[in-house]
Tab-separated table of C-alpha atoms and ligand atoms in Angstrom:
chain	number	residue	atom	x	y	z
A	1	MET	CA	38.674	15.029	351.705
A	2	LYS	CA	39.934	14.146	348.245
A	3	VAL	CA	41.221	10.665	347.472
A	4	THR	CA	44.544	12.138	346.353
A	5	GLU	CA	44.913	13.946	349.688
A	6	HIS	CA	44.398	10.645	351.509
A	7	LEU	CA	46.999	8.983	349.307
A	8	HIS	CA	49.425	11.848	349.797
A	9	LYS	CA	48.888	12.033	353.557
A	10	SER	CA	49.512	8.343	354.088
A	11	LYS	CA	53.061	8.823	352.677
A	12	ASP	CA	54.821	5.436	352.876
A	13	ARG	CA	51.877	3.545	354.419
A	14	THR	CA	49.698	1.423	352.136
A	15	LEU	CA	46.007	2.218	352.660
A	16	VAL	CA	43.127	-0.212	352.194
A	17	SER	CA	39.902	0.812	350.447
A	18	PHE	CA	36.795	-1.028	349.310
A	19	GLU	CA	34.236	-0.936	346.544
A	20	VAL	CA	30.588	-1.876	347.043
A	21	LEU	CA	27.679	-2.457	344.655
A	22	PRO	CA	24.248	-0.938	345.325
A	23	PRO	CA	21.794	-3.682	346.325
A	24	LEU	CA	19.374	-4.988	343.725
A	25	LYS	CA	16.193	-2.895	343.560
A	26	GLY	CA	13.942	-3.942	346.434
A	27	GLY	CA	16.979	-4.644	348.629
A	28	SER	CA	17.914	-2.732	351.733
A	29	MET	CA	20.610	-0.237	352.638
A	30	GLN	CA	21.312	-2.486	355.612
A	31	SER	CA	23.160	-4.907	353.318
A	32	ILE	CA	25.694	-2.149	352.551
A	33	PHE	CA	25.972	-1.263	356.236
A	34	ASN	CA	26.501	-4.934	357.144
A	35	THR	CA	29.391	-5.105	354.673
A	36	LEU	CA	30.956	-1.839	355.759
A	37	ASP	CA	30.417	-2.357	359.513
A	38	ALA	CA	32.597	-5.435	359.142
A	39	LEU	CA	35.298	-3.611	357.162
A	40	MET	CA	35.589	-0.325	359.077
A	41	GLU	CA	38.231	-1.784	361.399
A	42	PHE	CA	40.677	-1.402	358.467
A	43	LYS	CA	40.061	2.358	358.488
A	44	PRO	CA	39.414	2.750	354.756
A	45	PRO	CA	39.918	6.413	353.820
A	46	PHE	CA	37.351	6.092	351.038
A	47	ILE	CA	34.690	3.709	349.779
A	48	ASP	CA	33.730	3.439	346.122
A	49	VAL	CA	30.125	2.819	345.071
A	50	THR	CA	29.556	1.480	341.560
A	51	TYR	CA	26.996	2.877	339.124
A	52	HIS	CA	24.739	0.653	337.061
A	53	ARG	CA	23.148	1.767	333.839
A	54	GLU	CA	19.646	0.708	332.848
A	55	GLU	CA	19.306	-2.626	331.070
A	56	PHE	CA	16.824	-3.813	328.510
A	57	LEU	CA	14.563	-6.729	329.295
A	58	TYR	CA	12.099	-8.470	327.032
A	59	LYS	CA	8.790	-9.013	328.867
A	60	LYS	CA	6.190	-11.384	327.433
A	61	ARG	CA	2.795	-9.712	326.954
A	62	PRO	CA	-0.560	-11.584	327.186
A	63	SER	CA	-0.765	-11.356	323.370
A	64	GLY	CA	2.394	-13.455	323.164
A	65	TYR	CA	4.468	-10.604	321.769
A	66	TYR	CA	7.503	-9.438	323.667
A	67	GLU	CA	7.811	-5.888	324.916
A	68	LYS	CA	11.210	-4.217	325.331
A	69	ALA	CA	11.410	-2.635	328.768
A	70	SER	CA	14.170	-0.596	330.318
A	71	ILE	CA	15.011	-1.178	333.977
A	72	ARG	CA	17.727	-0.070	336.371
A	73	LYS	CA	18.378	-3.032	338.631
A	74	ARG	CA	20.807	-1.342	341.009
A	75	PRO	CA	19.850	2.301	341.487
A	76	GLY	CA	20.917	4.313	344.533
A	77	THR	CA	24.617	5.116	344.037
A	78	VAL	CA	24.359	8.743	345.150
A	79	GLY	CA	22.085	7.989	348.129
A	80	ILE	CA	24.434	5.232	349.277
A	81	CYS	CA	27.413	7.592	349.060
A	82	ALA	CA	25.643	10.202	351.165
A	83	ALA	CA	24.582	7.541	353.702
A	84	ILE	CA	28.151	6.205	353.962
A	85	MET	CA	29.574	9.653	354.605
A	86	HIS	CA	26.904	10.352	357.185
A	87	ARG	CA	27.194	7.048	359.072
A	88	TYR	CA	30.957	6.474	359.000
A	89	GLY	CA	32.451	9.902	358.339
A	90	VAL	CA	34.442	8.272	355.531
A	91	ASP	CA	34.730	9.724	352.031
A	92	ALA	CA	32.585	8.085	349.408
A	93	VAL	CA	33.495	7.886	345.733
A	94	PRO	CA	30.510	7.527	343.429
A	95	HIS	CA	31.205	6.053	340.022
A	96	LEU	CA	29.763	8.209	337.274
A	97	ILE	CA	29.403	6.808	333.780
A	98	CYS	CA	28.752	8.335	330.354
A	99	GLY	CA	26.156	5.715	329.421
A	100	GLY	CA	22.543	6.809	329.914
A	101	PHE	CA	23.399	10.453	330.604
A	102	THR	CA	23.113	13.492	328.361
A	103	VAL	CA	25.741	16.109	329.084
A	104	GLU	CA	23.154	18.176	330.909
A	105	GLU	CA	22.067	15.242	333.071
A	106	THR	CA	25.743	14.711	333.851
A	107	GLU	CA	26.063	18.334	334.892
A	108	ASN	CA	22.990	18.055	337.121
A	109	ALA	CA	24.294	14.848	338.690
A	110	LEU	CA	27.594	16.583	339.447
A	111	ILE	CA	25.725	19.502	341.035
A	112	ASP	CA	23.824	17.046	343.272
A	113	LEU	CA	27.098	15.443	344.345
A	114	SER	CA	28.713	18.775	344.984
A	115	PHE	CA	25.777	20.000	347.106
A	116	LEU	CA	25.964	16.783	349.129
A	117	GLY	CA	29.609	17.516	349.912
A	118	ILE	CA	30.835	14.636	347.754
A	119	ASP	CA	34.055	15.868	346.156
A	120	ASN	CA	35.303	12.623	344.669
A	121	VAL	CA	34.135	10.883	341.538
A	122	LEU	CA	35.391	7.973	339.420
A	123	ALA	CA	34.738	8.981	335.803
A	124	LEU	CA	33.984	6.065	333.489
A	125	ARG	CA	32.455	5.373	330.136
A	126	GLY	CA	30.421	2.291	331.072
A	127	ASP	CA	29.918	-0.837	328.994
A	128	ALA	CA	27.513	-1.802	326.240
A	129	ARG	CA	24.047	-2.719	327.464
A	130	GLN	CA	22.835	-6.303	327.339
A	131	PHE	CA	21.741	-7.136	323.766
A	132	GLU	CA	23.912	-4.333	322.329
A	133	ASP	CA	27.233	-5.227	320.782
A	134	LYS	CA	28.914	-1.889	321.449
A	135	PHE	CA	28.678	1.055	323.782
A	136	ILE	CA	26.010	3.503	322.588
A	137	PRO	CA	25.930	6.915	324.270
A	138	GLU	CA	22.869	9.114	324.546
A	139	ASP	CA	22.404	11.416	321.530
A	140	ASP	CA	23.761	14.291	323.568
A	141	GLY	CA	25.959	12.209	325.824
A	142	HIS	CA	29.673	11.525	326.095
A	143	LYS	CA	31.243	8.829	323.937
A	144	PHE	CA	34.349	8.382	326.057
A	145	ALA	CA	35.371	8.845	329.674
A	146	LEU	CA	37.809	11.463	328.376
A	147	ASP	CA	34.887	13.777	327.535
A	148	LEU	CA	33.394	13.234	330.991
A	149	VAL	CA	36.733	14.088	332.622
A	150	LYS	CA	36.850	17.260	330.524
A	151	GLN	CA	33.344	18.258	331.637
A	152	ILE	CA	34.177	17.728	335.323
A	153	SER	CA	37.419	19.678	334.946
A	154	GLU	CA	35.506	22.562	333.348
A	155	MET	CA	33.059	22.607	336.267
A	156	ASN	CA	36.040	22.672	338.612
A	157	THR	CA	36.931	26.013	337.016
A	158	GLY	CA	33.377	27.327	337.374
A	159	LYS	CA	32.390	26.737	333.729
A	160	TYR	CA	28.898	25.314	333.222
A	161	LEU	CA	27.240	24.240	329.979
A	162	ASP	CA	25.097	27.363	329.877
A	163	GLN	CA	27.559	30.013	328.823
A	164	ASN	CA	25.304	32.716	330.240
A	165	ILE	CA	26.278	31.577	333.713
A	166	GLN	CA	28.845	34.101	334.860
A	167	ASN	CA	31.010	33.505	337.922
A	168	GLY	CA	29.693	29.947	338.336
A	169	GLN	CA	30.627	28.242	341.580
A	170	PRO	CA	33.652	26.034	340.837
A	171	SER	CA	33.170	22.437	341.952
A	172	GLU	CA	36.067	20.726	343.712
A	173	PHE	CA	36.017	17.228	342.328
A	174	CYS	CA	38.972	14.936	342.644
A	175	ILE	CA	38.705	12.825	339.494
A	176	GLY	CA	39.623	9.155	339.364
A	177	ILE	CA	39.715	7.107	336.155
A	178	ALA	CA	40.005	3.438	335.220
A	179	GLY	CA	43.271	1.877	334.045
A	180	TYR	CA	43.858	-1.538	332.510
A	181	PRO	CA	47.130	-3.378	333.212
A	182	GLU	CA	46.164	-5.900	330.521
A	183	LYS	CA	44.606	-3.184	328.267
A	184	HIS	CA	40.954	-2.385	327.736
A	185	PHE	CA	39.369	-5.072	325.603
A	186	GLU	CA	38.428	-2.679	322.785
A	187	SER	CA	41.921	-1.230	322.464
A	188	PRO	CA	43.979	-2.466	319.531
A	189	ASN	CA	47.068	-2.587	321.760
A	190	ILE	CA	48.525	-1.446	325.076
A	191	ALA	CA	50.154	1.647	323.532
A	192	SER	CA	46.808	2.900	322.231
A	193	ASP	CA	45.107	2.334	325.577
A	194	LEU	CA	47.952	4.109	327.344
A	195	HIS	CA	47.655	7.037	324.927
A	196	PHE	CA	43.994	7.595	325.896
A	197	THR	CA	44.771	7.071	329.577
A	198	LYS	CA	47.336	9.845	329.285
A	199	GLU	CA	44.767	12.053	327.513
A	200	LYS	CA	42.428	11.592	330.507
A	201	VAL	CA	45.210	12.601	332.880
A	202	LYS	CA	46.057	15.635	330.747
A	203	ALA	CA	42.351	16.550	330.856
A	204	GLY	CA	42.382	16.591	334.661
A	205	ALA	CA	42.236	13.034	336.059
A	206	ASP	CA	43.966	12.961	339.435
A	207	TYR	CA	44.522	9.252	339.960
A	208	ILE	CA	43.957	5.831	338.379
A	209	VAL	CA	42.301	2.719	339.810
A	210	THR	CA	43.041	-0.439	337.890
A	211	GLN	CA	40.937	-3.251	336.633
A	212	MET	CA	41.429	-6.442	338.666
A	213	PHE	CA	44.452	-8.584	337.771
A	214	PHE	CA	45.854	-11.866	339.039
A	215	ASP	CA	49.426	-11.422	337.904
A	216	ASN	CA	51.245	-8.636	339.749
A	217	GLN	CA	53.842	-8.487	337.001
A	218	LYS	CA	51.150	-7.039	334.689
A	219	PHE	CA	50.480	-4.295	337.229
A	220	PHE	CA	54.163	-3.455	337.678
A	221	GLU	CA	54.627	-3.318	333.885
A	222	PHE	CA	51.565	-1.066	333.580
A	223	VAL	CA	52.924	1.345	336.210
A	224	ASP	CA	56.332	1.395	334.464
A	225	ALA	CA	54.670	2.041	331.086
A	226	CYS	CA	52.559	4.856	332.563
A	227	ARG	CA	55.594	6.504	334.147
A	228	ALA	CA	57.620	6.139	330.946
A	229	SER	CA	54.841	7.804	328.968
A	230	GLY	CA	54.633	10.742	331.363
A	231	ILE	CA	51.665	9.684	333.528
A	232	HIS	CA	52.662	10.561	337.074
A	233	VAL	CA	49.385	10.437	339.014
A	234	PRO	CA	48.932	7.790	341.765
A	235	ILE	CA	47.948	4.324	340.499
A	236	VAL	CA	45.831	2.202	342.857
A	237	PRO	CA	45.662	-1.549	342.167
A	238	GLY	CA	42.160	-3.060	342.145
A	239	LEU	CA	41.955	-6.609	343.537
A	240	LYS	CA	39.300	-9.267	343.607
A	241	PRO	CA	39.725	-12.755	345.061
A	242	LEU	CA	38.547	-15.711	343.003
A	243	THR	CA	36.377	-17.882	345.267
A	244	LYS	CA	34.461	-20.198	342.933
A	245	ARG	CA	35.643	-22.646	340.298
A	246	TYR	CA	33.402	-21.256	337.541
A	247	GLN	CA	35.135	-17.878	337.914
A	248	LEU	CA	38.138	-19.430	336.188
A	249	ASN	CA	36.156	-18.853	332.996
A	250	SER	CA	33.648	-16.154	333.918
A	251	ILE	CA	36.214	-13.595	335.153
A	252	PRO	CA	38.321	-13.669	331.945
A	253	ARG	CA	35.123	-13.525	329.863
A	254	LYS	CA	33.746	-10.541	331.738
A	255	PHE	CA	36.873	-8.613	332.671
A	256	PHE	CA	39.335	-9.622	329.916
A	257	VAL	CA	42.158	-10.580	332.276
A	258	ASN	CA	44.581	-13.501	332.190
A	259	MET	CA	45.379	-15.851	335.019
A	260	PRO	CA	48.910	-17.172	335.593
A	261	ASP	CA	49.570	-20.912	335.066
A	262	ASP	CA	50.426	-21.623	338.713
A	263	PHE	CA	47.156	-20.117	339.833
A	264	VAL	CA	45.049	-21.933	337.237
A	265	ASN	CA	46.741	-25.251	338.064
A	266	ALA	CA	46.135	-24.805	341.784
A	267	ILE	CA	42.443	-24.083	341.200
A	268	VAL	CA	42.076	-27.023	338.838
A	269	LYS	CA	43.705	-29.351	341.380
A	270	ALA	CA	41.584	-28.103	344.317
A	271	LYS	CA	39.406	-31.000	345.437
A	272	ASP	CA	36.223	-29.121	346.353
A	273	ASP	CA	34.630	-25.653	346.590
A	274	GLU	CA	36.194	-24.939	349.964
A	275	ALA	CA	39.631	-25.754	348.610
A	276	VAL	CA	39.056	-23.490	345.564
A	277	LYS	CA	38.126	-20.625	347.857
A	278	GLU	CA	41.236	-21.228	349.983
A	279	VAL	CA	43.488	-21.086	346.901
A	280	GLY	CA	41.771	-17.863	345.731
A	281	ILE	CA	42.134	-16.172	349.102
A	282	GLU	CA	45.755	-17.220	349.561
A	283	TRP	CA	46.572	-15.976	346.051
A	284	CYS	CA	44.981	-12.595	346.745
A	285	ILE	CA	46.832	-12.326	350.072
A	286	ALA	CA	50.128	-13.065	348.332
A	287	GLN	CA	49.332	-10.480	345.648
A	288	SER	CA	48.423	-7.904	348.292
A	289	ARG	CA	51.591	-8.492	350.297
A	290	GLU	CA	53.805	-8.179	347.248
A	291	LEU	CA	52.046	-4.981	346.130
A	292	LYS	CA	52.349	-3.521	349.611
A	293	ALA	CA	56.050	-4.383	349.751
A	294	ALA	CA	56.420	-2.619	346.384
A	295	GLY	CA	54.981	0.538	347.981
A	296	VAL	CA	51.586	0.913	346.279
A	297	PRO	CA	49.649	3.796	347.868
A	298	CYS	CA	46.485	1.789	348.475
A	299	LEU	CA	45.022	-1.691	347.972
A	300	HIS	CA	41.508	-1.374	346.568
A	301	TYR	CA	39.282	-4.453	347.042
A	302	TYR	CA	36.181	-5.197	345.005
A	303	THR	CA	33.929	-6.679	347.703
A	304	MET	CA	31.117	-7.825	345.392
A	305	GLY	CA	29.084	-8.909	348.405
A	306	ASP	CA	31.765	-11.283	349.737
A	307	THR	CA	32.537	-9.463	352.977
A	308	ASP	CA	34.088	-12.325	354.956
A	309	THR	CA	36.593	-13.155	352.261
A	310	VAL	CA	37.686	-9.557	351.761
A	311	LYS	CA	37.887	-9.088	355.527
A	312	ARG	CA	40.223	-12.055	355.881
A	313	ILE	CA	42.469	-10.740	353.108
A	314	ALA	CA	42.558	-7.180	354.474
A	315	ALA	CA	43.357	-8.527	357.960
A	316	SER	CA	46.304	-10.496	356.658
A	317	VAL	CA	47.924	-7.448	355.070
A	318	SER	CA	47.138	-4.845	357.737
B	401	FAD	P1	37.261	4.967	328.144
B	401	FAD	O1	38.382	5.633	328.843
B	401	FAD	O2	36.323	5.846	327.399
B	401	FAD	O3	37.902	3.892	327.148
B	401	FAD	C1	37.082	2.976	326.423
B	401	FAD	C2	37.847	2.490	325.206
B	401	FAD	O4	37.968	3.523	324.225
B	401	FAD	C3	39.279	2.063	325.498
B	401	FAD	O5	39.606	1.012	324.624
B	401	FAD	C4	40.103	3.301	325.172
B	401	FAD	O6	41.442	2.997	324.837
B	401	FAD	C5	39.334	3.873	324.000
B	401	FAD	N1	39.323	5.343	323.947
B	401	FAD	C6	39.277	6.193	325.008
B	401	FAD	N2	39.183	7.480	324.586
B	401	FAD	C7	39.134	7.424	323.238
B	401	FAD	C8	39.021	8.412	322.210
B	401	FAD	N3	38.923	9.719	322.518
B	401	FAD	N4	39.004	7.990	320.916
B	401	FAD	C9	39.066	6.681	320.604
B	401	FAD	N5	39.204	5.696	321.543
B	401	FAD	C10	39.223	6.063	322.822
B	401	FAD	N6	31.318	0.249	334.624
B	401	FAD	C11	30.089	0.642	335.060
B	401	FAD	O7	29.123	0.621	334.289
B	401	FAD	N7	29.894	1.068	336.359
B	401	FAD	C12	30.917	1.130	337.249
B	401	FAD	O8	30.702	1.512	338.397
B	401	FAD	C13	32.226	0.735	336.814
B	401	FAD	N8	33.287	0.803	337.665
B	401	FAD	C14	34.538	0.490	337.201
B	401	FAD	C15	35.652	0.648	338.059
B	401	FAD	C16	36.937	0.324	337.621
B	401	FAD	C17	38.114	0.522	338.548
B	401	FAD	C18	37.128	-0.186	336.302
B	401	FAD	C19	38.514	-0.566	335.828
B	401	FAD	C20	36.040	-0.333	335.450
B	401	FAD	C21	34.750	0.001	335.877
B	401	FAD	N9	33.626	-0.102	335.041
B	401	FAD	C22	32.378	0.284	335.468
B	401	FAD	C23	33.766	-0.665	333.688
B	401	FAD	C24	34.057	0.393	332.609
B	401	FAD	O9	32.913	1.232	332.462
B	401	FAD	C25	34.365	-0.351	331.313
B	401	FAD	O10	35.596	-1.004	331.414
B	401	FAD	C26	34.240	0.436	330.021
B	401	FAD	O11	34.233	-0.501	328.938
B	401	FAD	C27	35.374	1.408	329.753
B	401	FAD	O12	35.365	2.445	330.619
B	401	FAD	P2	36.549	3.538	330.611
B	401	FAD	O13	36.161	4.594	331.547
B	401	FAD	O14	37.859	2.877	330.771
B	401	FAD	O15	36.382	4.066	329.083
């Protein structure tokens, strides 16, 4: 079933969904099952699985020179999605990025998903690779998520890249996109980011999942700005609890989000790691409760391997 159908069906009830990362190469599928076994009691209608582009590493050769090698550390997104659907009977949402894909590879990946019965996809651009200062697409790849959304929408009408294909089987993808309550870091301002978000919706995006945020006011303002600019698709807030002191700096650096004063002060004052974690969990619970009271269609938690914490938060809002 499509994510938007789940959101529509739930009417006034706030759903809970989760996002998992594929294990590092060499890891086991059991780690995903362990996480999800523990979270199934919350009846998530869908589970997102992130996609990770290849990275460059510099390996030292016996000669002393360094060799540039490309490696994908977390492969397996599509396999994990299929395994989740098979084991739990829950819809899986693979993330699909522009980075590392030519348009034809994108088309083939979409065909694989479609044949597996996966009709949901979160369409993203992806970030710059390590050691690159900006996002570089493949020569024949998409530069922006907007172009990926357009390609998926075309396939949904039966149009494939090869124009000789007549009466192509239309895919049935429900297309999610990313939204940024505090704007995407490359955008010159919120209005510009909103403009391109609207373009993605006009091109066929069915719903938005947001970047994490720690100040609900930013989310409410983002929703208001979307509605005022004519974006009427469902907007799902993405939430991640802070559980370690160093995340006070690493989260803003990596995700370009601000933290409210009260929250920062409480973390700074926390006497040890346990106390920091407690503050982070309580903050996320308070955020979740306020969002639920405001009628958001779904609370989407980034688990990032921290099952117990996310479980405690989901339990306190269910
Ligand atoms: P885009 O929509 O392409 O936007 C990128 C920037 O370009 C923005 O500043 C936008 O305003 C601007 N822009 C957009 N279209 C145009 C245009 N036509 N002309 C000029 N400017 C334009 N990354 C991963 O690698 N794997 C994941 O699994 C993953 N999951 C994510 C899940 C969520 C919910 C979120 C919020 C992010 C996720 N990301 C993931 C990170 C994401 O790939 C990055 O934030 C990336 O930098 C931007 O992706 P996007 O889809 O928002 O890009």
